[in-house]
PDB file of C-alpha atoms and ligand atoms in Angstrom:
ATOM      1  CA  UNK A   1      98.594 104.488 127.978  1.00 62.00           C
ATOM      2  CA  UNK A   2     101.251 105.148 125.631  1.00 84.00           C
ATOM      3  CA  UNK A   3     103.506 107.624 126.261  1.00 93.00           C
ATOM      4  CA  UNK A   4     103.414 110.146 123.611  1.00 95.00           C
ATOM      5  CA  UNK A   5      99.924 110.133 123.765  1.00 95.00           C
ATOM      6  CA  UNK A   6     100.629 110.472 127.606  1.00 96.00           C
ATOM      7  CA  UNK A   7     103.337 113.384 127.762  1.00 96.00           C
ATOM      8  CA  UNK A   8     100.247 115.398 125.421  1.00 97.00           C
ATOM      9  CA  UNK A   9      98.104 115.979 127.871  1.00 97.00           C
ATOM     10  CA  UNK A  10     100.672 116.726 129.825  1.00 97.00           C
ATOM     11  CA  UNK A  11     102.408 119.072 128.563  1.00 97.00           C
ATOM     12  CA  UNK A  12      99.517 120.698 128.364  1.00 98.00           C
ATOM     13  CA  UNK A  13      98.762 121.020 132.457  1.00 98.00           C
ATOM     14  CA  UNK A  14     102.237 122.539 132.463  1.00 98.00           C
ATOM     15  CA  UNK A  15     101.610 125.009 129.157  1.00 97.00           C
ATOM     16  CA  UNK A  16      98.690 126.053 131.445  1.00 98.00           C
ATOM     17  CA  UNK A  17     100.845 127.271 134.831  1.00 98.00           C
ATOM     18  CA  UNK A  18     103.667 128.239 133.059  1.00 97.00           C
ATOM     19  CA  UNK A  19     101.245 131.029 131.555  1.00 97.00           C
ATOM     20  CA  UNK A  20      98.874 131.505 134.724  1.00 97.00           C
ATOM     21  CA  UNK A  21     102.543 131.567 136.084  1.00 97.00           C
ATOM     22  CA  UNK A  22     103.177 134.782 133.751  1.00 96.00           C
ATOM     23  CA  UNK A  23      99.994 136.031 134.155  1.00 96.00           C
ATOM     24  CA  UNK A  24      97.009 135.442 135.843  1.00 97.00           C
ATOM     25  CA  UNK A  25      94.316 136.972 134.063  1.00 97.00           C
ATOM     26  CA  UNK A  26      96.089 135.328 130.552  1.00 96.00           C
ATOM     27  CA  UNK A  27      92.663 133.154 129.986  1.00 97.00           C
ATOM     28  CA  UNK A  28      90.078 135.709 131.960  1.00 97.00           C
ATOM     29  CA  UNK A  29      91.330 137.501 128.584  1.00 94.00           C
ATOM     30  CA  UNK A  30      91.050 134.972 125.635  1.00 97.00           C
ATOM     31  CA  UNK A  31      87.985 133.370 127.143  1.00 97.00           C
ATOM     32  CA  UNK A  32      85.716 136.766 126.448  1.00 97.00           C
ATOM     33  CA  UNK A  33      86.829 136.115 122.335  1.00 96.00           C
ATOM     34  CA  UNK A  34      88.896 136.853 119.446  1.00 96.00           C
ATOM     35  CA  UNK A  35      89.745 139.987 117.534  1.00 97.00           C
ATOM     36  CA  UNK A  36      93.080 138.629 115.801  1.00 98.00           C
ATOM     37  CA  UNK A  37      93.827 140.975 113.190  1.00 98.00           C
ATOM     38  CA  UNK A  38      95.604 138.899 110.693  1.00 98.00           C
ATOM     39  CA  UNK A  39      95.076 134.817 108.209  1.00 98.00           C
ATOM     40  CA  UNK A  40      97.381 132.695 108.690  1.00 98.00           C
ATOM     41  CA  UNK A  41      97.328 130.029 105.001  1.00 98.00           C
ATOM     42  CA  UNK A  42      99.859 128.019 105.377  1.00 98.00           C
ATOM     43  CA  UNK A  43     100.900 124.609 104.618  1.00 98.00           C
ATOM     44  CA  UNK A  44      99.916 121.280 106.789  1.00 98.00           C
ATOM     45  CA  UNK A  45     103.638 120.463 107.359  1.00 98.00           C
ATOM     46  CA  UNK A  46     104.902 119.785 110.886  1.00 98.00           C
ATOM     47  CA  UNK A  47     107.081 122.013 110.322  1.00 98.00           C
ATOM     48  CA  UNK A  48     106.019 125.378 109.311  1.00 98.00           C
ATOM     49  CA  UNK A  49     103.746 125.561 112.596  1.00 98.00           C
ATOM     50  CA  UNK A  50     101.497 129.191 112.412  1.00 98.00           C
ATOM     51  CA  UNK A  51     101.964 130.915 115.648  1.00 98.00           C
ATOM     52  CA  UNK A  52     105.633 129.902 116.282  1.00 97.00           C
ATOM     53  CA  UNK A  53     107.329 130.810 114.075  1.00 98.00           C
ATOM     54  CA  UNK A  54     105.840 134.927 113.968  1.00 98.00           C
ATOM     55  CA  UNK A  55     105.779 134.740 117.686  1.00 97.00           C
ATOM     56  CA  UNK A  56     101.964 134.946 117.990  1.00 98.00           C
ATOM     57  CA  UNK A  57     100.100 134.824 121.350  1.00 96.00           C
ATOM     58  CA  UNK A  58      96.714 132.398 121.140  1.00 97.00           C
ATOM     59  CA  UNK A  59      93.952 134.891 119.980  1.00 97.00           C
ATOM     60  CA  UNK A  60      95.982 137.279 117.266  1.00 98.00           C
ATOM     61  CA  UNK A  61      95.968 134.656 114.734  1.00 98.00           C
ATOM     62  CA  UNK A  62      93.041 132.841 112.647  1.00 98.00           C
ATOM     63  CA  UNK A  63      94.500 129.879 111.051  1.00 98.00           C
ATOM     64  CA  UNK A  64      93.560 128.183 107.735  1.00 98.00           C
ATOM     65  CA  UNK A  65      95.782 124.719 107.041  1.00 98.00           C
ATOM     66  CA  UNK A  66      96.067 122.280 103.937  1.00 98.00           C
ATOM     67  CA  UNK A  67      98.236 120.262 101.984  1.00 98.00           C
ATOM     68  CA  UNK A  68     100.592 122.914 100.314  1.00 98.00           C
ATOM     69  CA  UNK A  69      98.836 126.672 101.375  1.00 98.00           C
ATOM     70  CA  UNK A  70      96.243 125.882  98.315  1.00 98.00           C
ATOM     71  CA  UNK A  71      93.285 128.271  97.842  1.00 98.00           C
ATOM     72  CA  UNK A  72      90.839 127.390  95.325  1.00 98.00           C
ATOM     73  CA  UNK A  73      87.534 128.480  95.226  1.00 97.00           C
ATOM     74  CA  UNK A  74      85.383 125.520  95.386  1.00 97.00           C
ATOM     75  CA  UNK A  75      86.597 124.846  99.399  1.00 98.00           C
ATOM     76  CA  UNK A  76      83.801 125.111 101.533  1.00 98.00           C
ATOM     77  CA  UNK A  77      86.483 124.639 103.902  1.00 98.00           C
ATOM     78  CA  UNK A  78      89.024 127.445 103.177  1.00 98.00           C
ATOM     79  CA  UNK A  79      86.409 129.847 101.790  1.00 98.00           C
ATOM     80  CA  UNK A  80      84.175 129.346 105.327  1.00 98.00           C
ATOM     81  CA  UNK A  81      87.014 130.460 107.253  1.00 98.00           C
ATOM     82  CA  UNK A  82      87.578 132.997 104.467  1.00 98.00           C
ATOM     83  CA  UNK A  83      84.698 134.580 104.997  1.00 98.00           C
ATOM     84  CA  UNK A  84      84.846 134.814 108.935  1.00 98.00           C
ATOM     85  CA  UNK A  85      87.616 136.507 109.171  1.00 98.00           C
ATOM     86  CA  UNK A  86      87.260 139.421 106.405  1.00 98.00           C
ATOM     87  CA  UNK A  87      83.103 139.595 107.392  1.00 98.00           C
ATOM     88  CA  UNK A  88      83.577 138.802 111.011  1.00 98.00           C
ATOM     89  CA  UNK A  89      86.533 139.255 112.514  1.00 98.00           C
ATOM     90  CA  UNK A  90      87.704 141.617 110.613  1.00 98.00           C
ATOM     91  CA  UNK A  91      91.551 141.251 109.695  1.00 98.00           C
ATOM     92  CA  UNK A  92      93.468 143.069 108.623  1.00 98.00           C
ATOM     93  CA  UNK A  93      95.675 141.196 106.997  1.00 98.00           C
ATOM     94  CA  UNK A  94      95.967 137.689 104.807  1.00 98.00           C
ATOM     95  CA  UNK A  95      99.076 136.218 104.361  1.00 98.00           C
ATOM     96  CA  UNK A  96      99.403 133.189 102.240  1.00 98.00           C
ATOM     97  CA  UNK A  97     102.632 131.356 103.630  1.00 98.00           C
ATOM     98  CA  UNK A  98     104.689 128.185 101.465  1.00 98.00           C
ATOM     99  CA  UNK A  99     107.498 127.049 102.375  1.00 98.00           C
ATOM    100  CA  UNK A 100     110.604 125.372 100.875  1.00 98.00           C
ATOM    101  CA  UNK A 101     110.881 121.376 100.514  1.00 98.00           C
ATOM    102  CA  UNK A 102     106.769 121.738 100.503  1.00 98.00           C
ATOM    103  CA  UNK A 103     105.798 118.180  99.685  1.00 98.00           C
ATOM    104  CA  UNK A 104     103.186 118.411  97.850  1.00 98.00           C
ATOM    105  CA  UNK A 105     104.651 120.958  95.583  1.00 98.00           C
ATOM    106  CA  UNK A 106     107.376 118.565  95.008  1.00 98.00           C
ATOM    107  CA  UNK A 107     104.771 115.974  94.283  1.00 98.00           C
ATOM    108  CA  UNK A 108     102.730 118.329  91.290  1.00 98.00           C
ATOM    109  CA  UNK A 109     106.371 118.284  89.752  1.00 97.00           C
ATOM    110  CA  UNK A 110     106.551 114.426  88.833  1.00 97.00           C
ATOM    111  CA  UNK A 111     103.844 112.245  87.785  1.00 97.00           C
ATOM    112  CA  UNK A 112     103.687 109.567  90.624  1.00 97.00           C
ATOM    113  CA  UNK A 113      99.946 108.754  91.347  1.00 97.00           C
ATOM    114  CA  UNK A 114      99.998 109.491  95.472  1.00 96.00           C
ATOM    115  CA  UNK A 115      96.023 108.561  95.875  1.00 97.00           C
ATOM    116  CA  UNK A 116      93.089 110.589  96.040  1.00 97.00           C
ATOM    117  CA  UNK A 117      95.527 113.462  96.966  1.00 97.00           C
ATOM    118  CA  UNK A 118      96.355 113.856  93.770  1.00 98.00           C
ATOM    119  CA  UNK A 119      93.581 115.743  92.996  1.00 98.00           C
ATOM    120  CA  UNK A 120      94.668 118.311  95.205  1.00 98.00           C
ATOM    121  CA  UNK A 121      97.424 117.912  93.843  1.00 98.00           C
ATOM    122  CA  UNK A 122      96.175 118.918  90.378  1.00 98.00           C
ATOM    123  CA  UNK A 123      95.586 122.060  91.754  1.00 98.00           C
ATOM    124  CA  UNK A 124      99.623 122.549  92.654  1.00 98.00           C
ATOM    125  CA  UNK A 125     100.057 121.613  88.052  1.00 98.00           C
ATOM    126  CA  UNK A 126      98.716 124.574  87.173  1.00 98.00           C
ATOM    127  CA  UNK A 127     101.091 126.722  88.559  1.00 98.00           C
ATOM    128  CA  UNK A 128     103.710 124.896  87.111  1.00 98.00           C
ATOM    129  CA  UNK A 129     101.282 125.030  83.421  1.00 98.00           C
ATOM    130  CA  UNK A 130     101.352 129.275  84.121  1.00 97.00           C
ATOM    131  CA  UNK A 131     104.411 129.263  84.540  1.00 98.00           C
ATOM    132  CA  UNK A 132     105.916 126.711  82.682  1.00 97.00           C
ATOM    133  CA  UNK A 133     108.787 128.832  80.830  1.00 98.00           C
ATOM    134  CA  UNK A 134     109.994 130.295  83.483  1.00 98.00           C
ATOM    135  CA  UNK A 135     110.175 126.785  85.636  1.00 98.00           C
ATOM    136  CA  UNK A 136     111.817 124.744  83.109  1.00 97.00           C
ATOM    137  CA  UNK A 137     114.424 127.435  82.495  1.00 98.00           C
ATOM    138  CA  UNK A 138     115.719 126.597  85.722  1.00 98.00           C
ATOM    139  CA  UNK A 139     118.145 123.745  85.372  1.00 97.00           C
ATOM    140  CA  UNK A 140     118.944 123.123  89.191  1.00 98.00           C
ATOM    141  CA  UNK A 141     116.554 120.539  90.714  1.00 96.00           C
ATOM    142  CA  UNK A 142     117.058 122.366  93.587  1.00 97.00           C
ATOM    143  CA  UNK A 143     116.613 125.860  92.715  1.00 98.00           C
ATOM    144  CA  UNK A 144     113.428 124.620  90.256  1.00 98.00           C
ATOM    145  CA  UNK A 145     111.207 123.224  93.115  1.00 98.00           C
ATOM    146  CA  UNK A 146     111.957 126.452  95.442  1.00 98.00           C
ATOM    147  CA  UNK A 147     111.391 129.332  92.232  1.00 98.00           C
ATOM    148  CA  UNK A 148     108.058 126.321  92.445  1.00 98.00           C
ATOM    149  CA  UNK A 149     107.171 126.988  95.755  1.00 98.00           C
ATOM    150  CA  UNK A 150     107.186 130.642  95.664  1.00 98.00           C
ATOM    151  CA  UNK A 151     105.387 130.170  92.514  1.00 98.00           C
ATOM    152  CA  UNK A 152     102.770 128.877  93.946  1.00 98.00           C
ATOM    153  CA  UNK A 153     102.275 131.361  97.363  1.00 98.00           C
ATOM    154  CA  UNK A 154     102.462 134.002  94.728  1.00 98.00           C
ATOM    155  CA  UNK A 155      99.329 131.884  92.885  1.00 98.00           C
ATOM    156  CA  UNK A 156      97.409 131.797  95.670  1.00 98.00           C
ATOM    157  CA  UNK A 157      97.675 135.016  97.277  1.00 98.00           C
ATOM    158  CA  UNK A 158      96.042 136.531  93.395  1.00 98.00           C
ATOM    159  CA  UNK A 159      93.887 133.253  94.196  1.00 98.00           C
ATOM    160  CA  UNK A 160      92.487 134.748  97.286  1.00 98.00           C
ATOM    161  CA  UNK A 161      91.536 137.948  95.210  1.00 98.00           C
ATOM    162  CA  UNK A 162      89.490 136.478  93.144  1.00 98.00           C
ATOM    163  CA  UNK A 163      87.391 135.482  95.450  1.00 98.00           C
ATOM    164  CA  UNK A 164      84.107 136.954  95.480  1.00 98.00           C
ATOM    165  CA  UNK A 165      84.377 137.662  99.894  1.00 98.00           C
ATOM    166  CA  UNK A 166      88.275 139.188  99.445  1.00 98.00           C
ATOM    167  CA  UNK A 167      86.189 141.771  96.096  1.00 98.00           C
ATOM    168  CA  UNK A 168      83.319 142.795  97.683  1.00 98.00           C
ATOM    169  CA  UNK A 169      85.491 143.637 101.111  1.00 98.00           C
ATOM    170  CA  UNK A 170      87.930 145.754  98.907  1.00 98.00           C
ATOM    171  CA  UNK A 171      84.608 147.250  97.043  1.00 97.00           C
ATOM    172  CA  UNK A 172      84.111 148.063 100.600  1.00 97.00           C
ATOM    173  CA  UNK A 173      86.058 150.327 101.973  1.00 97.00           C
ATOM    174  CA  UNK A 174      87.800 147.110 104.380  1.00 97.00           C
ATOM    175  CA  UNK A 175      91.303 148.086 104.611  1.00 97.00           C
ATOM    176  CA  UNK A 176      92.649 144.082 103.870  1.00 98.00           C
ATOM    177  CA  UNK A 177      96.083 143.348 102.604  1.00 98.00           C
ATOM    178  CA  UNK A 178      97.072 140.261 100.917  1.00 98.00           C
ATOM    179  CA  UNK A 179     100.728 139.109 101.697  1.00 98.00           C
ATOM    180  CA  UNK A 180     102.907 136.170 100.374  1.00 98.00           C
ATOM    181  CA  UNK A 181     105.544 134.885 101.709  1.00 98.00           C
ATOM    182  CA  UNK A 182     107.632 131.796 102.184  1.00 98.00           C
ATOM    183  CA  UNK A 183     109.058 129.195 105.719  1.00 98.00           C
ATOM    184  CA  UNK A 184     112.655 127.522 104.866  1.00 98.00           C
ATOM    185  CA  UNK A 185     112.413 124.885 107.304  1.00 98.00           C
ATOM    186  CA  UNK A 186     116.192 124.499 106.767  1.00 97.00           C
ATOM    187  CA  UNK A 187     116.806 127.967 108.677  1.00 98.00           C
ATOM    188  CA  UNK A 188     113.681 129.597 109.899  1.00 98.00           C
ATOM    189  CA  UNK A 189     113.526 132.369 107.796  1.00 98.00           C
ATOM    190  CA  UNK A 190     110.585 133.786 106.259  1.00 98.00           C
ATOM    191  CA  UNK A 191     110.753 135.397 103.015  1.00 98.00           C
ATOM    192  CA  UNK A 192     108.523 137.605 101.763  1.00 98.00           C
ATOM    193  CA  UNK A 193     107.932 137.958  98.688  1.00 98.00           C
ATOM    194  CA  UNK A 194     106.569 141.269  98.132  1.00 97.00           C
ATOM    195  CA  UNK A 195     103.541 140.538  96.617  1.00 96.00           C
ATOM    196  CA  UNK A 196     101.014 143.022  98.078  1.00 96.00           C
ATOM    197  CA  UNK A 197      97.536 143.661  97.316  1.00 97.00           C
ATOM    198  CA  UNK A 198      94.800 145.780  99.354  1.00 97.00           C
ATOM    199  CA  UNK A 199      92.799 146.746  95.602  1.00 95.00           C
ATOM    200  CA  UNK A 200      91.550 144.314  92.676  1.00 94.00           C
ATOM    201  CA  UNK A 201      94.261 146.740  89.985  1.00 94.00           C
ATOM    202  CA  UNK A 202      96.957 143.665  89.831  1.00 93.00           C
ATOM    203  CA  UNK A 203      94.354 140.876  88.340  1.00 96.00           C
ATOM    204  CA  UNK A 204      93.993 139.922  85.068  1.00 96.00           C
ATOM    205  CA  UNK A 205      90.076 141.819  83.259  1.00 96.00           C
ATOM    206  CA  UNK A 206      88.058 138.792  83.599  1.00 97.00           C
ATOM    207  CA  UNK A 207      88.525 137.865  87.092  1.00 97.00           C
ATOM    208  CA  UNK A 208      87.301 142.075  88.559  1.00 97.00           C
ATOM    209  CA  UNK A 209      83.794 141.336  89.046  1.00 96.00           C
ATOM    210  CA  UNK A 210      81.394 144.356  88.831  1.00 94.00           C
ATOM    211  CA  UNK A 211      79.605 144.590  92.310  1.00 91.00           C
TER     212      UNK A 211
HETATM  213 CO1   CO B 301     103.648 121.640 102.559  1.00 85.60          CO
END
């Protein structure tokens, strides 16, 4: 068998042994169920493993990852994860975490044709169009790319707030906070973008649902 593949299964056995050594009831507790306080929406990028970069043990983070951490309102997978997290698990926080150096965001700045993914990336191009003036005023390519990553994460937080799922939770008085972060793959640090939403007041009028 291929050694890389085999190594994964060996690593799993070692990890189980390590956990049990630290706490013999580690898996017994997890087997009882989950009540994570956080939903993480991040990029599929292999360099941004959700739990690891925030030091969260199993059971603490409900995770959804896709290319460029997008919140697209017709994406049944994202909507199902969000609905379950908000209405069943009753998470207190949802974090959209983008990352500098994101290939999806970078591609959206170009006219490159990659394949089917062009249609996913089109949503990121919309974010560029919304912030066209600010982004085009940045002369340095790296600085413009970095800012686009930040604006994309912020825009996805706003998109979360626009969903009926989140607005209904707020309407019921549920304690639910939305946040936007960016992770830097070059130094491992997270930047808080300081978008913290707990109601729909910062949404444009047209997005506020009458519930
Ligand atoms: Co990415």
